[in-house]
Amino acid sequence: MKYYIVAGEASGDLHASNLMKAIKARDPQAEFRCWGGDLMQAAGGDIVKHYRDLAFMGFWEIFTNLGTILRNLRICETDILLYEPDALILVDYPGFNLRIADFAKSNGLRTFYYISPQIWAWKKGRIKKIKRCVDEMMVILPFEEEFYRQQGMKVHYVGHPLLDAVRRDLKTSDEVLQFRSQYQLDDREIIAVLPGSRKQEITAMLPQMLKMVELFPQYQFLVSVVDWQPKSLYDKYLKDSNVKCISGNAYPMLANAKAAVVTSGTATLETAMIGTPQVVCYAGSEISYLIAKSLIKGINYISLPNLIMDKKVVTELIQHDFNTKTLLEEMRKITEDEANIAAMKSDYEKLYTLLGNGSASAKAADVVVGTLKKSTT
């Protein structure tokens, strides 16, 4: 069968690639045409457009790039019709993908949504569109299943796909044990810096994060970089420091780190699952921040560990709180305060249990392939 998959971010590329492998195991003749990244291509996908051309963050940033986004929507719609897929699989990326779902419904295409939009946080009115346009919704957070059922919608809870990516035995793997020698690191403990993958995130987050380097000389700082961003983007912040860049090895870096400074997003959950103490940071344009603050109601947190546990597991430094003084204070708590570190790691273990027992990709593939087979019999 033919599958058209749309993922617009790095995390979506990871989860979609694992889903593709699981689909292929159930449908050996599967063909994939995708909007995504290198991992989806490696899994056998024919990539129409790379997510680096799609990743816009914040309301103001989306507004200023609206022309590009609308052109991409038209390209995607036309390409879907020409490909004539048996199934359209939309992975997260709601601003774009819900529009594609609407288009697909009007053209009679079977639509699967993997990793629900966070409509429980804001824009709850989107549930009407989702019920109308999405044939099968596959959710990855425990409380999302009940949310959708209360809205009268059929939903499949598959568990979190990061359980397929972050192995429990990671810390004893060769890639982790050989990490220090691979990068010729000294004996000092490591602070991992994860500034995000979008240009807007890196520009907003990295300069402030790097101010910690001179305040913690007893540690060596490593910055997780993405190879699809130009080296010059990082060099302008790192050129006068001895901070090393790590590309493609974020998990081994986190597994070796004493602590981490992490931009809000999927990386906060990855860091928690690996067990590394962290402080979560987020800052964007003032306009985007004010709009988001006015729209998000009844939600006390932005980071995934806190949202899933419904309590403060990690500290969140958002917008104006993301400054040198507060970041320094929180860095000391996750490197020096043993009681705080122990409590955080204990909550991490509870979080891991809440996320299911793994095999999210396999369960999602069962939904997709099983549904298609039923429709053809």
JSON list of N, CA and C in Angstrom, two decimals, residues 295-341:
[
{"chain": "A", "resi": 295, "resn": "LEU", "atom": "N", "xyz": [-3.91, 32.86, 25.21]},
{"chain": "A", "resi": 295, "resn": "LEU", "atom": "CA", "xyz": [-4.68, 31.75, 24.65]},
{"chain": "A", "resi": 295, "resn": "LEU", "atom": "C", "xyz": [-4.69, 30.50, 25.53]},
{"chain": "A", "resi": 296, "resn": "ILE", "atom": "N", "xyz": [-3.59, 30.26, 26.23]},
{"chain": "A", "resi": 296, "resn": "ILE", "atom": "CA", "xyz": [-3.46, 29.03, 27.02]},
{"chain": "A", "resi": 296, "resn": "ILE", "atom": "C", "xyz": [-4.14, 29.23, 28.37]},
{"chain": "A", "resi": 297, "resn": "LYS", "atom": "N", "xyz": [-5.19, 28.46, 28.60]},
{"chain": "A", "resi": 297, "resn": "LYS", "atom": "CA", "xyz": [-5.97, 28.58, 29.83]},
{"chain": "A", "resi": 297, "resn": "LYS", "atom": "C", "xyz": [-5.95, 27.26, 30.60]},
{"chain": "A", "resi": 298, "resn": "GLY", "atom": "N", "xyz": [-5.82, 27.35, 31.91]},
{"chain": "A", "resi": 298, "resn": "GLY", "atom": "CA", "xyz": [-5.92, 26.17, 32.75]},
{"chain": "A", "resi": 298, "resn": "GLY", "atom": "C", "xyz": [-4.73, 25.24, 32.69]},
{"chain": "A", "resi": 299, "resn": "ILE", "atom": "N", "xyz": [-3.62, 25.68, 32.10]},
{"chain": "A", "resi": 299, "resn": "ILE", "atom": "CA", "xyz": [-2.42, 24.86, 32.01]},
{"chain": "A", "resi": 299, "resn": "ILE", "atom": "C", "xyz": [-1.32, 25.55, 32.81]},
{"chain": "A", "resi": 300, "resn": "ASN", "atom": "N", "xyz": [-0.74, 24.82, 33.75]},
{"chain": "A", "resi": 300, "resn": "ASN", "atom": "CA", "xyz": [0.23, 25.43, 34.65]},
{"chain": "A", "resi": 300, "resn": "ASN", "atom": "C", "xyz": [1.68, 25.27, 34.19]},
{"chain": "A", "resi": 301, "resn": "TYR", "atom": "N", "xyz": [1.92, 24.40, 33.19]},
{"chain": "A", "resi": 301, "resn": "TYR", "atom": "CA", "xyz": [3.29, 24.10, 32.79]},
{"chain": "A", "resi": 301, "resn": "TYR", "atom": "C", "xyz": [3.41, 24.07, 31.26]},
{"chain": "A", "resi": 302, "resn": "ILE", "atom": "N", "xyz": [4.66, 24.16, 30.78]},
{"chain": "A", "resi": 302, "resn": "ILE", "atom": "CA", "xyz": [4.90, 24.03, 29.35]},
{"chain": "A", "resi": 302, "resn": "ILE", "atom": "C", "xyz": [5.78, 22.83, 29.01]},
{"chain": "A", "resi": 303, "resn": "SER", "atom": "N", "xyz": [6.53, 22.33, 29.97]},
{"chain": "A", "resi": 303, "resn": "SER", "atom": "CA", "xyz": [7.45, 21.22, 29.69]},
{"chain": "A", "resi": 303, "resn": "SER", "atom": "C", "xyz": [6.72, 19.89, 29.84]},
{"chain": "A", "resi": 304, "resn": "LEU", "atom": "N", "xyz": [7.09, 18.92, 29.01]},
{"chain": "A", "resi": 304, "resn": "LEU", "atom": "CA", "xyz": [6.41, 17.63, 29.01]},
{"chain": "A", "resi": 304, "resn": "LEU", "atom": "C", "xyz": [6.51, 16.87, 30.34]},
{"chain": "A", "resi": 305, "resn": "PRO", "atom": "N", "xyz": [7.66, 16.85, 31.01]},
{"chain": "A", "resi": 305, "resn": "PRO", "atom": "CA", "xyz": [7.69, 16.14, 32.30]},
{"chain": "A", "resi": 305, "resn": "PRO", "atom": "C", "xyz": [6.67, 16.69, 33.30]},
{"chain": "A", "resi": 306, "resn": "ASN", "atom": "N", "xyz": [6.56, 18.00, 33.36]},
{"chain": "A", "resi": 306, "resn": "ASN", "atom": "CA", "xyz": [5.60, 18.61, 34.30]},
{"chain": "A", "resi": 306, "resn": "ASN", "atom": "C", "xyz": [4.15, 18.38, 33.86]},
{"chain": "A", "resi": 307, "resn": "LEU", "atom": "N", "xyz": [3.90, 18.49, 32.56]},
{"chain": "A", "resi": 307, "resn": "LEU", "atom": "CA", "xyz": [2.54, 18.29, 32.05]},
{"chain": "A", "resi": 307, "resn": "LEU", "atom": "C", "xyz": [2.06, 16.87, 32.30]},
{"chain": "A", "resi": 308, "resn": "ILE", "atom": "N", "xyz": [2.91, 15.90, 32.02]},
{"chain": "A", "resi": 308, "resn": "ILE", "atom": "CA", "xyz": [2.51, 14.50, 32.17]},
{"chain": "A", "resi": 308, "resn": "ILE", "atom": "C", "xyz": [2.31, 14.14, 33.64]},
{"chain": "A", "resi": 309, "resn": "MET", "atom": "N", "xyz": [3.21, 14.62, 34.49]},
{"chain": "A", "resi": 309, "resn": "MET", "atom": "CA", "xyz": [3.10, 14.32, 35.93]},
{"chain": "A", "resi": 309, "resn": "MET", "atom": "C", "xyz": [2.10, 15.23, 36.64]},
{"chain": "A", "resi": 310, "resn": "ASP", "atom": "N", "xyz": [1.70, 16.32, 35.97]},
{"chain": "A", "resi": 310, "resn": "ASP", "atom": "CA", "xyz": [0.79, 17.32, 36.54]},
{"chain": "A", "resi": 310, "resn": "ASP", "atom": "C", "xyz": [1.32, 17.85, 37.86]},
{"chain": "A", "resi": 311, "resn": "LYS", "atom": "N", "xyz": [2.62, 18.12, 37.88]},
{"chain": "A", "resi": 311, "resn": "LYS", "atom": "CA", "xyz": [3.28, 18.72, 39.04]},
{"chain": "A", "resi": 311, "resn": "LYS", "atom": "C", "xyz": [4.62, 19.28, 38.58]},
{"chain": "A", "resi": 312, "resn": "LYS", "atom": "N", "xyz": [5.24, 20.06, 39.43]},
{"chain": "A", "resi": 312, "resn": "LYS", "atom": "CA", "xyz": [6.55, 20.60, 39.09]},
{"chain": "A", "resi": 312, "resn": "LYS", "atom": "C", "xyz": [7.62, 19.55, 39.35]},
{"chain": "A", "resi": 313, "resn": "VAL", "atom": "N", "xyz": [8.08, 18.95, 38.27]},
{"chain": "A", "resi": 313, "resn": "VAL", "atom": "CA", "xyz": [9.20, 18.01, 38.33]},
{"chain": "A", "resi": 313, "resn": "VAL", "atom": "C", "xyz": [10.50, 18.75, 38.05]},
{"chain": "A", "resi": 314, "resn": "VAL", "atom": "N", "xyz": [10.46, 19.62, 37.04]},
{"chain": "A", "resi": 314, "resn": "VAL", "atom": "CA", "xyz": [11.63, 20.42, 36.66]},
{"chain": "A", "resi": 314, "resn": "VAL", "atom": "C", "xyz": [11.24, 21.90, 36.67]},
{"chain": "A", "resi": 315, "resn": "THR", "atom": "N", "xyz": [12.20, 22.74, 36.92]},
{"chain": "A", "resi": 315, "resn": "THR", "atom": "CA", "xyz": [11.94, 24.19, 36.91]},
{"chain": "A", "resi": 315, "resn": "THR", "atom": "C", "xyz": [11.85, 24.69, 35.48]},
{"chain": "A", "resi": 316, "resn": "GLU", "atom": "N", "xyz": [10.88, 25.57, 35.23]},
{"chain": "A", "resi": 316, "resn": "GLU", "atom": "CA", "xyz": [10.70, 26.19, 33.91]},
{"chain": "A", "resi": 316, "resn": "GLU", "atom": "C", "xyz": [11.01, 27.68, 34.01]},
{"chain": "A", "resi": 317, "resn": "LEU", "atom": "N", "xyz": [11.97, 28.13, 33.25]},
{"chain": "A", "resi": 317, "resn": "LEU", "atom": "CA", "xyz": [12.31, 29.55, 33.17]},
{"chain": "A", "resi": 317, "resn": "LEU", "atom": "C", "xyz": [11.77, 30.07, 31.85]},
{"chain": "A", "resi": 318, "resn": "ILE", "atom": "N", "xyz": [10.64, 30.79, 31.92]},
{"chain": "A", "resi": 318, "resn": "ILE", "atom": "CA", "xyz": [9.93, 31.21, 30.73]},
{"chain": "A", "resi": 318, "resn": "ILE", "atom": "C", "xyz": [10.05, 32.71, 30.54]},
{"chain": "A", "resi": 319, "resn": "GLN", "atom": "N", "xyz": [10.40, 33.09, 29.34]},
{"chain": "A", "resi": 319, "resn": "GLN", "atom": "CA", "xyz": [10.47, 34.48, 28.88]},
{"chain": "A", "resi": 319, "resn": "GLN", "atom": "C", "xyz": [11.31, 35.35, 29.82]},
{"chain": "A", "resi": 320, "resn": "HIS", "atom": "N", "xyz": [10.69, 36.21, 30.65]},
{"chain": "A", "resi": 320, "resn": "HIS", "atom": "CA", "xyz": [11.46, 37.14, 31.47]},
{"chain": "A", "resi": 320, "resn": "HIS", "atom": "C", "xyz": [12.18, 36.44, 32.63]},
{"chain": "A", "resi": 321, "resn": "ASP", "atom": "N", "xyz": [11.70, 35.27, 33.00]},
{"chain": "A", "resi": 321, "resn": "ASP", "atom": "CA", "xyz": [12.39, 34.52, 34.05]},
{"chain": "A", "resi": 321, "resn": "ASP", "atom": "C", "xyz": [13.67, 33.84, 33.54]},
{"chain": "A", "resi": 322, "resn": "PHE", "atom": "N", "xyz": [13.80, 33.79, 32.23]},
{"chain": "A", "resi": 322, "resn": "PHE", "atom": "CA", "xyz": [14.99, 33.20, 31.62]},
{"chain": "A", "resi": 322, "resn": "PHE", "atom": "C", "xyz": [16.06, 34.29, 31.54]},
{"chain": "A", "resi": 323, "resn": "ASN", "atom": "N", "xyz": [16.78, 34.47, 32.65]},
{"chain": "A", "resi": 323, "resn": "ASN", "atom": "CA", "xyz": [17.83, 35.48, 32.71]},
{"chain": "A", "resi": 323, "resn": "ASN", "atom": "C", "xyz": [19.02, 34.90, 33.47]},
{"chain": "A", "resi": 324, "resn": "THR", "atom": "N", "xyz": [20.11, 35.63, 33.50]},
{"chain": "A", "resi": 324, "resn": "THR", "atom": "CA", "xyz": [21.34, 35.11, 34.09]},
{"chain": "A", "resi": 324, "resn": "THR", "atom": "C", "xyz": [21.18, 34.77, 35.57]},
{"chain": "A", "resi": 325, "resn": "LYS", "atom": "N", "xyz": [20.49, 35.63, 36.31]},
{"chain": "A", "resi": 325, "resn": "LYS", "atom": "CA", "xyz": [20.34, 35.43, 37.75]},
{"chain": "A", "resi": 325, "resn": "LYS", "atom": "C", "xyz": [19.57, 34.14, 38.07]},
{"chain": "A", "resi": 326, "resn": "THR", "atom": "N", "xyz": [18.39, 34.00, 37.45]},
{"chain": "A", "resi": 326, "resn": "THR", "atom": "CA", "xyz": [17.57, 32.83, 37.75]},
{"chain": "A", "resi": 326, "resn": "THR", "atom": "C", "xyz": [18.17, 31.55, 37.19]},
{"chain": "A", "resi": 327, "resn": "LEU", "atom": "N", "xyz": [18.78, 31.64, 36.03]},
{"chain": "A", "resi": 327, "resn": "LEU", "atom": "CA", "xyz": [19.41, 30.45, 35.45]},
{"chain": "A", "resi": 327, "resn": "LEU", "atom": "C", "xyz": [20.57, 29.98, 36.32]},
{"chain": "A", "resi": 328, "resn": "LEU", "atom": "N", "xyz": [21.35, 30.91, 36.84]},
{"chain": "A", "resi": 328, "resn": "LEU", "atom": "CA", "xyz": [22.45, 30.57, 37.74]},
{"chain": "A", "resi": 328, "resn": "LEU", "atom": "C", "xyz": [21.92, 29.86, 39.00]},
{"chain": "A", "resi": 329, "resn": "GLU", "atom": "N", "xyz": [20.85, 30.39, 39.57]},
{"chain": "A", "resi": 329, "resn": "GLU", "atom": "CA", "xyz": [20.27, 29.79, 40.77]},
{"chain": "A", "resi": 329, "resn": "GLU", "atom": "C", "xyz": [19.81, 28.35, 40.50]},
{"chain": "A", "resi": 330, "resn": "GLU", "atom": "N", "xyz": [19.13, 28.16, 39.37]},
{"chain": "A", "resi": 330, "resn": "GLU", "atom": "CA", "xyz": [18.60, 26.84, 39.08]},
{"chain": "A", "resi": 330, "resn": "GLU", "atom": "C", "xyz": [19.71, 25.86, 38.68]},
{"chain": "A", "resi": 331, "resn": "MET", "atom": "N", "xyz": [20.75, 26.37, 38.04]},
{"chain": "A", "resi": 331, "resn": "MET", "atom": "CA", "xyz": [21.89, 25.51, 37.70]},
{"chain": "A", "resi": 331, "resn": "MET", "atom": "C", "xyz": [22.55, 24.97, 38.97]},
{"chain": "A", "resi": 332, "resn": "ARG", "atom": "N", "xyz": [22.66, 25.81, 39.97]},
{"chain": "A", "resi": 332, "resn": "ARG", "atom": "CA", "xyz": [23.24, 25.36, 41.24]},
{"chain": "A", "resi": 332, "resn": "ARG", "atom": "C", "xyz": [22.38, 24.28, 41.88]},
{"chain": "A", "resi": 333, "resn": "LYS", "atom": "N", "xyz": [21.07, 24.39, 41.75]},
{"chain": "A", "resi": 333, "resn": "LYS", "atom": "CA", "xyz": [20.17, 23.39, 42.34]},
{"chain": "A", "resi": 333, "resn": "LYS", "atom": "C", "xyz": [20.31, 22.03, 41.67]},
{"chain": "A", "resi": 334, "resn": "ILE", "atom": "N", "xyz": [20.58, 22.01, 40.36]},
{"chain": "A", "resi": 334, "resn": "ILE", "atom": "CA", "xyz": [20.65, 20.72, 39.67]},
{"chain": "A", "resi": 334, "resn": "ILE", "atom": "C", "xyz": [22.08, 20.17, 39.61]},
{"chain": "A", "resi": 335, "resn": "THR", "atom": "N", "xyz": [23.03, 20.93, 40.15]},
{"chain": "A", "resi": 335, "resn": "THR", "atom": "CA", "xyz": [24.41, 20.42, 40.21]},
{"chain": "A", "resi": 335, "resn": "THR", "atom": "C", "xyz": [24.91, 20.23, 41.64]},
{"chain": "A", "resi": 336, "resn": "GLU", "atom": "N", "xyz": [24.34, 20.98, 42.60]},
{"chain": "A", "resi": 336, "resn": "GLU", "atom": "CA", "xyz": [24.86, 20.97, 43.97]},
{"chain": "A", "resi": 336, "resn": "GLU", "atom": "C", "xyz": [23.86, 20.50, 45.03]},
{"chain": "A", "resi": 337, "resn": "ASP", "atom": "N", "xyz": [22.59, 20.68, 44.79]},
{"chain": "A", "resi": 337, "resn": "ASP", "atom": "CA", "xyz": [21.56, 20.36, 45.78]},
{"chain": "A", "resi": 337, "resn": "ASP", "atom": "C", "xyz": [21.17, 18.89, 45.65]},
{"chain": "A", "resi": 338, "resn": "GLU", "atom": "N", "xyz": [21.79, 18.02, 46.46]},
{"chain": "A", "resi": 338, "resn": "GLU", "atom": "CA", "xyz": [21.59, 16.59, 46.32]},
{"chain": "A", "resi": 338, "resn": "GLU", "atom": "C", "xyz": [20.14, 16.17, 46.60]},
{"chain": "A", "resi": 339, "resn": "ALA", "atom": "N", "xyz": [19.48, 16.83, 47.52]},
{"chain": "A", "resi": 339, "resn": "ALA", "atom": "CA", "xyz": [18.08, 16.49, 47.80]},
{"chain": "A", "resi": 339, "resn": "ALA", "atom": "C", "xyz": [17.20, 16.81, 46.60]},
{"chain": "A", "resi": 340, "resn": "ASN", "atom": "N", "xyz": [17.44, 17.96, 45.99]},
{"chain": "A", "resi": 340, "resn": "ASN", "atom": "CA", "xyz": [16.68, 18.35, 44.80]},
{"chain": "A", "resi": 340, "resn": "ASN", "atom": "C", "xyz": [16.94, 17.38, 43.65]},
{"chain": "A", "resi": 341, "resn": "ILE", "atom": "N", "xyz": [18.19, 17.00, 43.46]},
{"chain": "A", "resi": 341, "resn": "ILE", "atom": "CA", "xyz": [18.57, 16.08, 42.39]},
{"chain": "A", "resi": 341, "resn": "ILE", "atom": "C", "xyz": [17.90, 14.72, 42.60]}
]
